[in-house]
Short mmCIF file of C-alpha atoms in Angstrom, two decimals:
data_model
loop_
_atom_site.label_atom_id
_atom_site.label_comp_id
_atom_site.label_asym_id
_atom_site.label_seq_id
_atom_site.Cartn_x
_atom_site.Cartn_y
_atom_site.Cartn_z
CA UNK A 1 0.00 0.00 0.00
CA UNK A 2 2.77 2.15 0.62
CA UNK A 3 4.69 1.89 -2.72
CA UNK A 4 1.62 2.45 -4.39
CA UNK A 5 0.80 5.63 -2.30
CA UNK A 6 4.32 6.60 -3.34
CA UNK A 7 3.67 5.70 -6.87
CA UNK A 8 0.44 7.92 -6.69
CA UNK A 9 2.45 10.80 -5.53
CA UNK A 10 5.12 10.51 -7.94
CA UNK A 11 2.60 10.91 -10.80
CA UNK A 12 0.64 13.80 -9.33
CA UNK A 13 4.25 15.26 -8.79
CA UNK A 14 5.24 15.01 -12.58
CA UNK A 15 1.78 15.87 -14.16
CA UNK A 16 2.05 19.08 -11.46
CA UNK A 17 5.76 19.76 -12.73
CA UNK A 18 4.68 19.32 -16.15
CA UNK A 19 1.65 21.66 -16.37
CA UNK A 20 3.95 24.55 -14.46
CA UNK A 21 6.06 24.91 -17.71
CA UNK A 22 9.09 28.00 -17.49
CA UNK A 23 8.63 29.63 -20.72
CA UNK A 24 6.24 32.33 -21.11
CA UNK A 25 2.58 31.66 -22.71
CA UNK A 26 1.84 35.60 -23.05
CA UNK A 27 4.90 38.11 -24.72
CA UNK A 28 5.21 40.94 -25.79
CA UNK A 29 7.99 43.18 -27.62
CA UNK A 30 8.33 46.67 -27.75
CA UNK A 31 8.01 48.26 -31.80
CA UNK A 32 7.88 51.82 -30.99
CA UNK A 33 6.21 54.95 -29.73
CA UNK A 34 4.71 58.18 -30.57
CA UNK A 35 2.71 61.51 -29.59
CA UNK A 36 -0.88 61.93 -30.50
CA UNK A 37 -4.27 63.15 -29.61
CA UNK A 38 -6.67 60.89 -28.99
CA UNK A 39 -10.44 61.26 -29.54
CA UNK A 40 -9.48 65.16 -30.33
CA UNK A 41 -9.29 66.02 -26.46
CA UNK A 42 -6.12 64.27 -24.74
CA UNK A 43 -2.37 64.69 -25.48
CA UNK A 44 -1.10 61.05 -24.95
CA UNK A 45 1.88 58.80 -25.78
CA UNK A 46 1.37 55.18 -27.79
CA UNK A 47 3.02 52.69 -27.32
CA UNK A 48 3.34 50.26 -30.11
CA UNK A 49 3.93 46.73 -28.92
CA UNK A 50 3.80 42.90 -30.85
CA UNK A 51 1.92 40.46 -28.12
CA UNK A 52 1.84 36.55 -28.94
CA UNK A 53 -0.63 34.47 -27.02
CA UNK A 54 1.16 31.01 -27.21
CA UNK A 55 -1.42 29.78 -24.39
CA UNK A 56 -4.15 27.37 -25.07
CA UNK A 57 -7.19 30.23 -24.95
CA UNK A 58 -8.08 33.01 -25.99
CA UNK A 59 -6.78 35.82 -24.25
CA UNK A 60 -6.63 39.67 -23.52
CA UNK A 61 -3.10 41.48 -23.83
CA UNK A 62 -3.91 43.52 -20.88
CA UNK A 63 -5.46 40.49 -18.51
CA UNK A 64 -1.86 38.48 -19.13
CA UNK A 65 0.84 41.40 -19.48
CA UNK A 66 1.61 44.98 -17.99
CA UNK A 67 2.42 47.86 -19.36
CA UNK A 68 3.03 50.94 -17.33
CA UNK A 69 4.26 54.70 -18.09
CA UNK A 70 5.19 57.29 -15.94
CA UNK A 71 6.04 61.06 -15.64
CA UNK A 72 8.16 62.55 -13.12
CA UNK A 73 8.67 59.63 -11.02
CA UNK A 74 4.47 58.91 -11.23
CA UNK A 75 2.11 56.31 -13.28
CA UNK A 76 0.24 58.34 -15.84
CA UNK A 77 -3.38 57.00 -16.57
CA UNK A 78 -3.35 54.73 -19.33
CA UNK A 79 -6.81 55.18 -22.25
CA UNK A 80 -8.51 52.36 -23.73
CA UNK A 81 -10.54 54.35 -26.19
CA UNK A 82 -13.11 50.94 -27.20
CA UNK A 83 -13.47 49.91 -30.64
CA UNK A 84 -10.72 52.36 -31.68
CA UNK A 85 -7.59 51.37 -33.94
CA UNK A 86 -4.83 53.39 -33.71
CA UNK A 87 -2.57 52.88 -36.98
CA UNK A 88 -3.53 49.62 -37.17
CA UNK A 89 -2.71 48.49 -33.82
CA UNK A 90 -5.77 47.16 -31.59
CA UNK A 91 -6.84 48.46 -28.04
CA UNK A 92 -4.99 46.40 -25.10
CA UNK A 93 -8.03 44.93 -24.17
CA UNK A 94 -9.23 43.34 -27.35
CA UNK A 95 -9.49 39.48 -27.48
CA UNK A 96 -6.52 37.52 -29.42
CA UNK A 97 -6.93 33.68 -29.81
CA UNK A 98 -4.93 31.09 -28.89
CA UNK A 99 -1.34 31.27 -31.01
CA UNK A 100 -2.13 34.40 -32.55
CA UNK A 101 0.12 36.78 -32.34
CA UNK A 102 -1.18 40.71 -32.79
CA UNK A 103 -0.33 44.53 -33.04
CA UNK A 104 -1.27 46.19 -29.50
CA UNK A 105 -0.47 49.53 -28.77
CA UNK A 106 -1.09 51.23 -24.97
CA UNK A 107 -2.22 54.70 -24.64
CA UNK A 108 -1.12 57.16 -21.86
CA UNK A 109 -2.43 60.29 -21.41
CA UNK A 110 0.52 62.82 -20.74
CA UNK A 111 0.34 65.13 -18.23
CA UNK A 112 2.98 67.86 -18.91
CA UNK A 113 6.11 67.44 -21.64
CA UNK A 114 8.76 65.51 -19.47
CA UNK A 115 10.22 62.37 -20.95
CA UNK A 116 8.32 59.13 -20.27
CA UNK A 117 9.75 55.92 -18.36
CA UNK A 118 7.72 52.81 -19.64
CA UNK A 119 8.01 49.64 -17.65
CA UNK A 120 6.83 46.49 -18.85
CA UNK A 121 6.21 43.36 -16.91
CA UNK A 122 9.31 41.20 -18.12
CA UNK A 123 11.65 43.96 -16.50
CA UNK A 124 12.05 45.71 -20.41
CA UNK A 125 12.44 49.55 -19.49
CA UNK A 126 12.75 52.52 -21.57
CA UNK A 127 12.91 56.20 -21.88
CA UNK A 128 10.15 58.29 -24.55
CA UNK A 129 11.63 61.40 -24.89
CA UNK A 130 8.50 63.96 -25.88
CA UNK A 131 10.14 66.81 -27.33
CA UNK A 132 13.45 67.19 -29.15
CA UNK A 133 16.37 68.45 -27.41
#
C-alpha cells in the first residue's frame, strides 16, 4: 500500500511539474512609440507593442501582461478608447486567440512634456523622450 501511495504521488508530482512549464505563454515586444491626440481632447503617448498568445485560450493582452508609463517619477493613466484602432494596432483589451500573435499599442495620457519611463512586466524599461532636445 505504501509503494503504491508513493507511486500515486510521484505521478501527481510530474503531471504538477509538467503543467507549471518556465517559458512564457503571453509576450510581448516593444516596436515603438509616438505623440498623439486621442479622440481630439487628450495629449497622450502610444506605445506600439507585438503580443503573442502562445497559451491554449483566448486571451486579452492587458489580462496576461503589464504595461506601465510614468512622468516625473508617477504612473500616468493609461486610455482604452473601445473599438478604436490606432494605426492599425488594436486596443490592449481586445481578445486575441490562442497562437495568434497581434499589433497592440497602450495609450497614456501625458500630463505635462517631461520624458516618459515605460516599464513592462518582463523587467524591459525605456525612456520616450516627448520633445526634441
Amino acid at each position: 500500500m505504501k509503494k503504491l501511495l508513493t507511486l500515486v504521488c510521484v505521478v501527481i508530482m510530474t503531471a504538477a511539474l509538467g503543467a507549471c512549464s518556465s517559458e512564457p505563454k503571453h509576450t510581448l515586444s516593444y516596436v515603438g512609440s509616438e505623440r498623439l491626440e486621442i479622440l481630439d481632447q487628450y495629449d497622450c503617448v502610444a506605445i506600439y507593442t507585438e503580443y503573442l498568445n502562445e497559451s491554449s485560450e483566448t486571451a486579452v493582452p492587458a489580462d496576461w501582461v503589464d504595461v506601465k508609463a510614468f512622468q516625473n517619477g508617477v504612473e500616468i493613466p493609461i486610455i482604452v478608447p473601445s473599438g478604436e484602432n490606432i494605426n492599425g494596432y488594436i486596443q490592449c483589451d481586445s481578445s486575441v486567440q490562442s497562437g495568434t500573435t497581434a499589433d497592440v499599442v497602450w495609450l497614456f495620457q501625458l500630463n505635462d512634456e517631461s520624458t516618459v519611463s515605460v516599464e513592462f512586466s518582463d523587467g524591459t524599461e525605456m525612456e520616450v523622450p516627448l520633445s526634441e532636445e
